[in-house]
Structures are given as structure tokens and as C-alpha cells.
Short mmCIF file of C-alpha atoms in Angstrom, two decimals:
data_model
loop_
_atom_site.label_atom_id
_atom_site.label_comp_id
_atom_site.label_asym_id
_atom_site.label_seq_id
_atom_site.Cartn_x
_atom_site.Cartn_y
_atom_site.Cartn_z
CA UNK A 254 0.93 -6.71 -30.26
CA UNK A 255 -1.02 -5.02 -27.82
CA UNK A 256 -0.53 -5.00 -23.79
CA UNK A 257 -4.30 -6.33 -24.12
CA UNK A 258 -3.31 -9.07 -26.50
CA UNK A 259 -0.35 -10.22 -24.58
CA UNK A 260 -2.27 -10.40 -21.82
CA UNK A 261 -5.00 -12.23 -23.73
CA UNK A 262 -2.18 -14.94 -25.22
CA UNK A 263 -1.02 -15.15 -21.83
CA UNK A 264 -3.33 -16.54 -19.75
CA UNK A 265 -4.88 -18.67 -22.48
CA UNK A 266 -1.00 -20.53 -22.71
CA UNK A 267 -1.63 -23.97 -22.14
CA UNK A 268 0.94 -23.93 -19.41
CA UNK A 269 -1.23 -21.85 -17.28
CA UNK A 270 -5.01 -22.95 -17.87
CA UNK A 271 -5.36 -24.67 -14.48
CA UNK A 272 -3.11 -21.44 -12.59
CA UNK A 273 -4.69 -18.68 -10.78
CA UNK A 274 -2.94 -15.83 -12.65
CA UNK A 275 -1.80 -12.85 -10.87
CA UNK A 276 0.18 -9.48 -11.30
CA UNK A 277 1.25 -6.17 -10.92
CA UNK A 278 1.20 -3.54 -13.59
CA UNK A 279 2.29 0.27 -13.94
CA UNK A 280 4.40 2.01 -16.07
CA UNK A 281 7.22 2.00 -15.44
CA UNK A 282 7.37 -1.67 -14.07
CA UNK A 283 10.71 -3.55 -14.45
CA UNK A 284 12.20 -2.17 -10.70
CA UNK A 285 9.29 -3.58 -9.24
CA UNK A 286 9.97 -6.76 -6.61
CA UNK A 287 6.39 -7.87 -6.18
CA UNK A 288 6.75 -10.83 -8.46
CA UNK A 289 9.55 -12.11 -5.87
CA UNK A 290 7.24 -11.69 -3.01
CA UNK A 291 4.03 -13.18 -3.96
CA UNK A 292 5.69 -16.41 -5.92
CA UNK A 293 7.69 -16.90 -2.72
CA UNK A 294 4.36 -16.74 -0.38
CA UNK A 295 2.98 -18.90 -3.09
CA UNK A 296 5.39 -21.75 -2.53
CA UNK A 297 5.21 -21.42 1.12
CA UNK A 298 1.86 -21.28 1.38
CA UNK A 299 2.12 -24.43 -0.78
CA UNK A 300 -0.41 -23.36 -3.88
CA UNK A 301 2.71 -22.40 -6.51
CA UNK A 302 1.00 -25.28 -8.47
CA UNK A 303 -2.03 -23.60 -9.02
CA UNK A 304 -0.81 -20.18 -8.92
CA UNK A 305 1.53 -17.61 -10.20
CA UNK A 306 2.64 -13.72 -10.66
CA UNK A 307 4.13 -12.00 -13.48
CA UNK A 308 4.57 -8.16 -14.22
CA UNK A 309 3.13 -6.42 -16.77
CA UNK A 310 4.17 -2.85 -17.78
CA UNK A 311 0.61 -0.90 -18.45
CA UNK A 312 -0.08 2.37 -18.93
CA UNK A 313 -3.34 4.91 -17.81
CA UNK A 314 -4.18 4.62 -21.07
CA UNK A 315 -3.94 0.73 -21.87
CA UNK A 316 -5.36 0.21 -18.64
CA UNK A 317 -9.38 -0.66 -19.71
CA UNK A 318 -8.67 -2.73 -22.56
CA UNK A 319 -6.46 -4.82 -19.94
CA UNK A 320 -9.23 -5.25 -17.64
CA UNK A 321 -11.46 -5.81 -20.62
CA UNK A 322 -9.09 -8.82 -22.11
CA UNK A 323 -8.53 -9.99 -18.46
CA UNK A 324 -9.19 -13.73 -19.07
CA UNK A 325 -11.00 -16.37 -16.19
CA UNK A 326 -7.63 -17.23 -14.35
CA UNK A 327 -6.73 -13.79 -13.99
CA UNK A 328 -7.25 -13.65 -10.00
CA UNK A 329 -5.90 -10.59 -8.80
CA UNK A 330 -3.59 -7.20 -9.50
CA UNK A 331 -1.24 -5.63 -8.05
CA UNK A 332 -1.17 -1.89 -8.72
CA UNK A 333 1.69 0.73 -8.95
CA UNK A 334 2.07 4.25 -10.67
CA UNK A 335 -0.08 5.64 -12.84
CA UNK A 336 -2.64 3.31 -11.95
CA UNK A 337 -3.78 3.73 -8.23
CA UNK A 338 -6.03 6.19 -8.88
CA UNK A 339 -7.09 5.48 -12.67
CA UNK A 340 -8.72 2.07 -11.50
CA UNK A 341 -10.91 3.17 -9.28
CA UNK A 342 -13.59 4.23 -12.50
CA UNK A 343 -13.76 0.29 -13.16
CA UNK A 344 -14.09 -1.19 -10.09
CA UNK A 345 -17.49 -2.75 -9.00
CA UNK A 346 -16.66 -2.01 -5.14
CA UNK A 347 -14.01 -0.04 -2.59
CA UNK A 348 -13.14 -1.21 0.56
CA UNK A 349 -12.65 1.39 3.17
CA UNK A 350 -9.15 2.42 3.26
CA UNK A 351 -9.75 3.24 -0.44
CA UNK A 352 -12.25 4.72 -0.44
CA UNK A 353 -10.83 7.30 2.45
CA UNK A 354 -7.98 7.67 0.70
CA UNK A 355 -9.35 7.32 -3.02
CA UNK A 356 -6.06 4.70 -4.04
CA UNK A 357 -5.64 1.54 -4.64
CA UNK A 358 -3.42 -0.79 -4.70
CA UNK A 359 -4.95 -4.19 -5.23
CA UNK A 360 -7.62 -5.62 -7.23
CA UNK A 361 -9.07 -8.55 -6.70
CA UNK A 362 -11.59 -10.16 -9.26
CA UNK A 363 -14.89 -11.87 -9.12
CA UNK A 364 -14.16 -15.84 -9.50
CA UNK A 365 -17.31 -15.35 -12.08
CA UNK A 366 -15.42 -15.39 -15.14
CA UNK A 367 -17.46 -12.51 -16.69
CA UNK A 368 -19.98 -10.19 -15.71
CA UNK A 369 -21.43 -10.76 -19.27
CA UNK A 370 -22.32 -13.80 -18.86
CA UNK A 371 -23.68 -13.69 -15.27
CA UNK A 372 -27.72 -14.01 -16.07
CA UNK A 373 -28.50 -12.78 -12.80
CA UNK A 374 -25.74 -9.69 -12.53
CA UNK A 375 -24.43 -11.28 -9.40
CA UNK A 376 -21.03 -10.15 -10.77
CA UNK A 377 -21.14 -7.83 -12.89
CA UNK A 378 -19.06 -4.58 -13.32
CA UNK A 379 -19.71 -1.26 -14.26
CA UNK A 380 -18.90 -2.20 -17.53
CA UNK A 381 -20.58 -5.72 -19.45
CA UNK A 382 -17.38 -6.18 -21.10
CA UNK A 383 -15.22 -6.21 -18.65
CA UNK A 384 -14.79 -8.87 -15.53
CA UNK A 385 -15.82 -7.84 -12.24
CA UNK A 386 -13.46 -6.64 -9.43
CA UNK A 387 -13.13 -4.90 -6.31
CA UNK A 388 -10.36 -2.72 -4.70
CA UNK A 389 -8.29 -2.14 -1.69
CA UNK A 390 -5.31 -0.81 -0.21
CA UNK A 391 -3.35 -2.67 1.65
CA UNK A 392 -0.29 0.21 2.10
CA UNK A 393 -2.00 1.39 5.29
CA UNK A 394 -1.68 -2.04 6.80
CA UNK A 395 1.92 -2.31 5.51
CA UNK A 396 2.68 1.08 7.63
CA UNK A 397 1.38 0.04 10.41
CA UNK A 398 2.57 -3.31 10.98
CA UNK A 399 5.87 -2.26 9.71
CA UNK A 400 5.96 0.38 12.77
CA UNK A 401 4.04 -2.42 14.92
CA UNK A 402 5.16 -5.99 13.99
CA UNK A 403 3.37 -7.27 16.96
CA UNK A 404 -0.12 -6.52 16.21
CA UNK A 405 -2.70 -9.73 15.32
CA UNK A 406 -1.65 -10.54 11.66
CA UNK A 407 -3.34 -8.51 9.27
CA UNK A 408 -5.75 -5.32 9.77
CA UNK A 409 -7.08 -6.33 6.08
CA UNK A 410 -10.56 -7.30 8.03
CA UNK A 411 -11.03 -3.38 8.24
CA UNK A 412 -10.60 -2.84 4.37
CA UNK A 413 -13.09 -5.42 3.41
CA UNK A 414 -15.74 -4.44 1.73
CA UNK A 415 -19.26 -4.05 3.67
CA UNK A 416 -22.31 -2.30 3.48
CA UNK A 417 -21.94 0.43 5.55
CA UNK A 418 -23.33 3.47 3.45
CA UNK A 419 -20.46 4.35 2.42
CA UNK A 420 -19.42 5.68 5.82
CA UNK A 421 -15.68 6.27 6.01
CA UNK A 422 -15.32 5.71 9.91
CA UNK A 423 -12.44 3.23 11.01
CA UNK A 424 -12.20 2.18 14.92
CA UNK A 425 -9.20 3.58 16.21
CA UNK A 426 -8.02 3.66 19.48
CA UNK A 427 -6.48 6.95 20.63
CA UNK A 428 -3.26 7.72 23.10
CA UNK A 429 -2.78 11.45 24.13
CA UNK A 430 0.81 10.41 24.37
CA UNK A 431 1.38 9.53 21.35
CA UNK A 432 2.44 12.19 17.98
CA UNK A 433 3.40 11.35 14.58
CA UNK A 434 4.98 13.21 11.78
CA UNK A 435 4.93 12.48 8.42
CA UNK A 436 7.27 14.00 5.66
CA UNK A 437 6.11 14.50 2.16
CA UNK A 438 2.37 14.92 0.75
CA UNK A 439 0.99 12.27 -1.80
CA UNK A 440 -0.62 9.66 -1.76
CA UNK A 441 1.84 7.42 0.54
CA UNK A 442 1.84 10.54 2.66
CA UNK A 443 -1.92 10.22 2.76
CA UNK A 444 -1.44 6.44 3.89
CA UNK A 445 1.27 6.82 6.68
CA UNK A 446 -1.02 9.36 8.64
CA UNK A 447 -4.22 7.29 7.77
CA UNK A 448 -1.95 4.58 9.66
CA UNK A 449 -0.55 6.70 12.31
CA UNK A 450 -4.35 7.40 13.47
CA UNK A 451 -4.72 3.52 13.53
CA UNK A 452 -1.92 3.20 15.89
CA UNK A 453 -3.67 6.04 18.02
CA UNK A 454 -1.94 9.23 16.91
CA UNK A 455 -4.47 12.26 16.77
CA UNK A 456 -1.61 15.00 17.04
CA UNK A 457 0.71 15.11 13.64
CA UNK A 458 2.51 17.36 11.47
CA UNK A 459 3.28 16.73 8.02
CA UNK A 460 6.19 18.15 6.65
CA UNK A 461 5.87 19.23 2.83
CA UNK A 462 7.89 20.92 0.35
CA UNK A 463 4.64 22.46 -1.05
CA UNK A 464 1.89 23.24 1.94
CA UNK A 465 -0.69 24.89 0.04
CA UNK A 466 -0.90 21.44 -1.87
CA UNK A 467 -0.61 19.55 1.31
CA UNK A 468 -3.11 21.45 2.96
CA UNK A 469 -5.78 20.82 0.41
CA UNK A 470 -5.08 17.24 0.75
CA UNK A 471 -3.92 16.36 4.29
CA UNK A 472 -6.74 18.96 5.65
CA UNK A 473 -9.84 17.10 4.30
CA UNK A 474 -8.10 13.76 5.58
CA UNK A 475 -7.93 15.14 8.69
CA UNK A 476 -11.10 15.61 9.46
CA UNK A 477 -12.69 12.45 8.14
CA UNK A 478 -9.74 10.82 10.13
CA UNK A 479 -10.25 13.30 13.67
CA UNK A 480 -6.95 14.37 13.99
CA UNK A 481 -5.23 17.42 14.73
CA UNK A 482 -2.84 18.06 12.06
CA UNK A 483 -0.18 21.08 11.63
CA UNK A 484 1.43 21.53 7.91
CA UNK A 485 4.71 22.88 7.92
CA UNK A 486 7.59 23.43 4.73
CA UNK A 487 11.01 21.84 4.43
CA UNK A 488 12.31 25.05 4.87
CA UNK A 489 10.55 25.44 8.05
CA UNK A 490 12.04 22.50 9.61
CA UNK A 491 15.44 23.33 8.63
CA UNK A 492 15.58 26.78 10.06
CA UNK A 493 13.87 25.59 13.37
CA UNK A 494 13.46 21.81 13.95
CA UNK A 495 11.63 23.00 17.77
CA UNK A 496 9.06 23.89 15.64
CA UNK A 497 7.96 20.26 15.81
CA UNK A 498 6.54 18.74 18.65
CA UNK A 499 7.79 15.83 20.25
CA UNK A 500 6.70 12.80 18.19
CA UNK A 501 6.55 9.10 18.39
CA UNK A 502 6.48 7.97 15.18
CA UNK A 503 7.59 9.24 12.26
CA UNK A 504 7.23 8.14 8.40
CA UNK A 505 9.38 9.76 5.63
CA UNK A 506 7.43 9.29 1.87
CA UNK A 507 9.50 10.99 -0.20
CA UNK A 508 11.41 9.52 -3.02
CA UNK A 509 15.25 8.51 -2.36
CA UNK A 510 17.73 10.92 -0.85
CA UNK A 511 14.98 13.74 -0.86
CA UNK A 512 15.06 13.61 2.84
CA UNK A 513 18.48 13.37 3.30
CA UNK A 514 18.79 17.01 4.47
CA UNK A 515 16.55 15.91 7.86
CA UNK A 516 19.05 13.44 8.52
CA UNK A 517 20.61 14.77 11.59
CA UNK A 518 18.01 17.08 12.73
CA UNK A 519 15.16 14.39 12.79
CA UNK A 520 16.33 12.63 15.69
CA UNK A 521 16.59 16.15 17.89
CA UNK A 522 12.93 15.91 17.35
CA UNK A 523 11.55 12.10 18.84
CA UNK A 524 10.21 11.84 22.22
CA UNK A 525 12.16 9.08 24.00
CA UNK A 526 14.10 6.08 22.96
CA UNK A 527 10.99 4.55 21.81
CA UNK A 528 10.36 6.30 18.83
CA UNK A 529 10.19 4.84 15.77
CA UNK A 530 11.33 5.60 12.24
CA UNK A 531 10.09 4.14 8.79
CA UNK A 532 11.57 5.05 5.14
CA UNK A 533 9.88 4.15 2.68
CA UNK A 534 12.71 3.73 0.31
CA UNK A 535 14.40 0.54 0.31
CA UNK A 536 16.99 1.57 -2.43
CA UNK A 537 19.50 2.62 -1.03
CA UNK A 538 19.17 0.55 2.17
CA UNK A 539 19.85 2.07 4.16
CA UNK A 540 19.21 5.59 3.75
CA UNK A 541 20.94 8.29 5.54
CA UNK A 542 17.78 9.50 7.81
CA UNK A 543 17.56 5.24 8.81
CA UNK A 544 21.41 5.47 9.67
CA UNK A 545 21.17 9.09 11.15
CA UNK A 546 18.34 7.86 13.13
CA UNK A 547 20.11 4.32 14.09
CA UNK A 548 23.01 6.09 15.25
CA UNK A 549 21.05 8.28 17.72
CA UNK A 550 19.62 4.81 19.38
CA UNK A 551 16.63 4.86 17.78
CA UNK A 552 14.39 2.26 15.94
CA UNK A 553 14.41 2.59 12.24
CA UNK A 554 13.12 0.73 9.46
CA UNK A 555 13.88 1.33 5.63
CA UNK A 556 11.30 0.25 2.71
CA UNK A 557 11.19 -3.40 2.87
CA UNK A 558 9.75 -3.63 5.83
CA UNK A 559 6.26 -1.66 4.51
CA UNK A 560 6.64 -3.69 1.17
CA UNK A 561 6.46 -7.25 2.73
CA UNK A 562 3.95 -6.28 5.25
CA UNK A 563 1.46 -4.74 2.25
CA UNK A 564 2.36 -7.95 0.23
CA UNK A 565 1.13 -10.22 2.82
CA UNK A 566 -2.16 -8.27 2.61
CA UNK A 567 -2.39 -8.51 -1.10
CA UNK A 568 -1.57 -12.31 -0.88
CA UNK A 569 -4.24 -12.66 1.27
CA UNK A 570 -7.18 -10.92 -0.56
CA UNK A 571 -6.12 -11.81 -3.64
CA UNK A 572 -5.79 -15.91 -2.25
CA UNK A 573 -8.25 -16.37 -0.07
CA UNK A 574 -6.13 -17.51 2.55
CA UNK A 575 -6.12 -15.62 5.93
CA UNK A 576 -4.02 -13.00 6.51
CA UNK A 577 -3.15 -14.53 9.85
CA UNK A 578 -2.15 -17.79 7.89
CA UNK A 579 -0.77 -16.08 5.29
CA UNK A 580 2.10 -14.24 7.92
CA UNK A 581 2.39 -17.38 9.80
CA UNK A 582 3.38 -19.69 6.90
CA UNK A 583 4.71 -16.93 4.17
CA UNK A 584 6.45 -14.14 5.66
CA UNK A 585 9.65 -15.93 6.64
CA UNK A 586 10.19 -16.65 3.63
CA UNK A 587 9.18 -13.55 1.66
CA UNK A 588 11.82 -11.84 3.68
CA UNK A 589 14.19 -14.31 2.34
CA UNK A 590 13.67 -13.62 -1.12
CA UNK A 591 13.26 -9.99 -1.17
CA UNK A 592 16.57 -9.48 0.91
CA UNK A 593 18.49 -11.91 -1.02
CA UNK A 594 17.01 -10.08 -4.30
CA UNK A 595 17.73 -6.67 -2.99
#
């Protein structure tokens, strides 16, 4: 059986007919923890009746035929690698952070159930066999409101979609005080300093182990985002951490223990006891550059806090329900269940 027929057989089950069907796919897919967050804000949120999340391991390659087989529950999708970038081809429309960035992480689908059948084209896709969606990236928002828990529930109001030309411009409010750095250079990378500008960082360095690739990357980003940015190599940090400017907040991307060897030069490196850490690696929890950075008296954060704040975002565009609702009624206990899954 195909990953298109399963998927086909799956949402016509009789147990889920009257659910809204959601998921995540990628390739790998059986680490992933999204199905524990979203069927937890489901049953907080009080629509696990009429709604639920599986996983679904997909490939770049199986990808279209998915979309094409997607049946008329089939809500929304959460996306992971090899499949941020491949989905942007099908989509009907991009909401800003993705299209900055050119990622996605979530689509969510017309409640037309297909673009076929829509007489006047209202919603249809690209493609007339395949449902119509639109995507967004909700890892920027997770990255921010990991570093700044505080702010009004939910920047997702700034990746819906509008009609604005296809202008890339995002309101951002800039401090002269503030600096970020950001170690590693793909496409998280690409989020944490999109995210770093939105908490009004125009001064950051990115630390890469390859800055020729970085510097085709982060460069273009930089303008479209009006930052200054300096590129500097592992190596470059190691031999002379002064290199780096004072910062304020810093983001480490790279997989797990691949920034272990910052771990006690990183704090030499923040500006005051303010500063604020965030690994994105949850596993192990905590890493050494969280405890290294703990121990020095600083705030730090490890993965889970970027995971459940992008989840909330995804429950929200893919539901309906505002994101403001959403963190009031969901987050509490999305928490619950990731830690006690973790």
C-alpha cells in the first residue's frame, strides 16, 4: 500500500468521518512529539471530538500524491524534514514569514473539499487534482516567544496571508542596545535571526562552521530583514571568543552536542545578566551550552520551549481558534504532556 492510499483509507475510516483530520509528515517521522502537542491543545481547547492528529512518515518524493489523495477532513499539516521546502511548489498562497524565508512549516487547507469541484475557482490550487492550501511558518513565532514569553499571544497575525504585492517588509521595532548571535546556518538559523530582528536586534553575528555557505544565505536575509550582520567560523570563535560583540540574545541551531565546544566560552560573550539563551535541542535536556550558560546566572532555555510556542501557532491556523485563546486555554497543558512525554 501506498503512503497515498493509507492516507486515502484513513480519513475515509468510519471512525473519523465527522473529525477534522490533522498531521505532521517527514521522513524520518517516528521521534517527532507533535502528535502529543496538538491532541493535548485539542482536548483543552475542548474540540478532541471533532478533531485529531496522527503522523505520517512521507517522503519528497511521495509528497504530491499525498496532497493529491488528501481527503475533505484533512484540515491541516504539520511539516518536518525533507518537506519544508518541497511544499512550497503546491501551495495556492505564502504567508510572509515564508515567503522571506522560503520554508514552511504548516499547511493549512481550504475547507472547500476540492479545488476540482469549485465551479467558480474560489479554491482552487495550482494543481485541479489536488485540494487547495496555503502555508506558513510558525518557527519564527516559536523563537521569539520562547526568548519573550510575555509578548501578546501569538505574532501569527503577521504571517497571515494578505495582499501586499508580495512585499516582504515585517514591522519591527528596533533597540540600538540590543545584539543577537546566532550559531549554525540553515534554515532554523534563517528563522532565529528573522526572530531576533522582531525582537529589535539589527546588530548580529552568526556563527557557522561553513561561512561561504552562510554568507550566501544569511547575506540576502539580511538585507531584506535591515540588519547588520557579521559571519564568522567555529574556529574563529574558539581561538578568540572577543571577536564577538556583546550580545543579548543568543540562539544555538545546530543539531545535538554540535555546540558543545561553545559551552564555556559562550557566556564570556553576553552583555549583562539579562541575556538570554535558547537551544534548540530538547534531547538531551539539558544540553551542556543550557547548563554552561545556567551556571554563569544566565537565562537559558532548551528545545521545548520553541516547540510548544510554534505548536500553539500551528493549532491556531490550522483550528481557527485565536492564537490568544489558543495560549490561554491550551498551553498549560501542552507543557504537561510534552514534559511528561519527554
Amino acid at each position: 500500500m501506498t503512503t497515498a492510499d493509507a492516507n486515502h483509507n484513513s480519513t475515509a475510516d468510519p471512525k473519523n468521518r465527522c473529525k477534522n483530520n490533522a498531521a505532521v509528515l517527514g521522513h524520518p517521522i517516528s521521534h517527532s512529539l507533535s502528535p502529543v502537542l496538538h491532541n493535548a491543545a485539542y482536548k483543552a481547547l475542548g474540540i478532541s471530538k471533532e478533531w485529531n492528529y496522527e503522523k505520517i512518515d512521507v517522503t519528497k518524493e511521495e509528497l504530491e500524491d499525498f496532497l493529491i489523495s488528501a481527503g475533505s477532513s484533512r484540515r491541516g499539516l504539520s511539516l518536518t524534514m525533507p518537506l519544508k521546502k518541497e511544499i512550497l511548489k503546491f501551495a495556492r498562497k505564502r504567508g510572509r514569514f515564508t515567503e522571506l524565508l522560503g520554508v514552511a512549516n504548516t499547511v493549512v487547507f481550504d475547507r472547500c473539499e476540492f479545488s476540482a469541484k469549485e465551479k467558480n475557482g474560489s479554491c482552487k490550487n495550482n494543481r485541479d487534482s489536488m485540494p487547495a492550501f496555503d502555508v506558513y511558518n510558525t518557527d519564527v513565532e516559536g523563537i521569539v516567544r520562547a526568548l519573550r514569553p510575555e509578548m501578546s499571544a501569538g505574532i501569527t497575525h503577521f504571517e497571515k496571508i494578505e495582499n501586499d504585492g508580495g512585499q516582504h517588509c515585517i514591522q519591527t521595532k528596533t533597540d540600538p542596545f540590543m545584539r543577537g548571535l546566532v550559531v549554525g546556518n540553515g534554515a532554523t538559523a534563517e528563522s532565529a535571526v528573522t526572530a531576533l530582528r522582531f525582537l529589535g536586534c539589527e546588530n548580529m553575528t552568526v556563527v557557522a562552521r561553513n561561512v561561504q555557505k552562510a554568507a550566501r544565505i544569511m547575506t540576502v536575509l539580511a538585507e531584506k530583514l535591515s540588519i547588520e550582520l557579521k559571519i564568522i567560523s567555529f574556529d574563529d570563535l574558539l581561538s578568540d571568543y572577543k571577536k564577538i560583540e556583546k550580545f543579548t540574545y543568543a540562539v544555538s541551531t545546530v543539531p545535538a552536542y554540535a555546540a558543545d565546544i561553545f559551552a564555556n566560552i559562550l557566556p564570556e560573550t553576553a552583555e549583562n545578566s539579562s541575556a538570554s539563551l535558547l537551544d534548540v535541542v530538547y534531547d538531551p535536556r539539558p544540553s551542556k551550552i543550557v547548563s554552561a550558560w545556567k551556571a554563569a546566572g544566565y537565562r537559558a532555555l532548551s528545545g521545548e520551549s520553541m516547540l510548544l510556542r510554534q505548536a500553539v501557532g500551528q493549532v491556531a491556523l490550522m483550528t481557527g481558534i485565536s492564537a490568544k485563546e489558543t495560549e490561554e486555554k491550551a498551553f498549560e497543558a501542552m507543557k504537561t504532556a510534552l514534559i511528561k512525554e519527554l
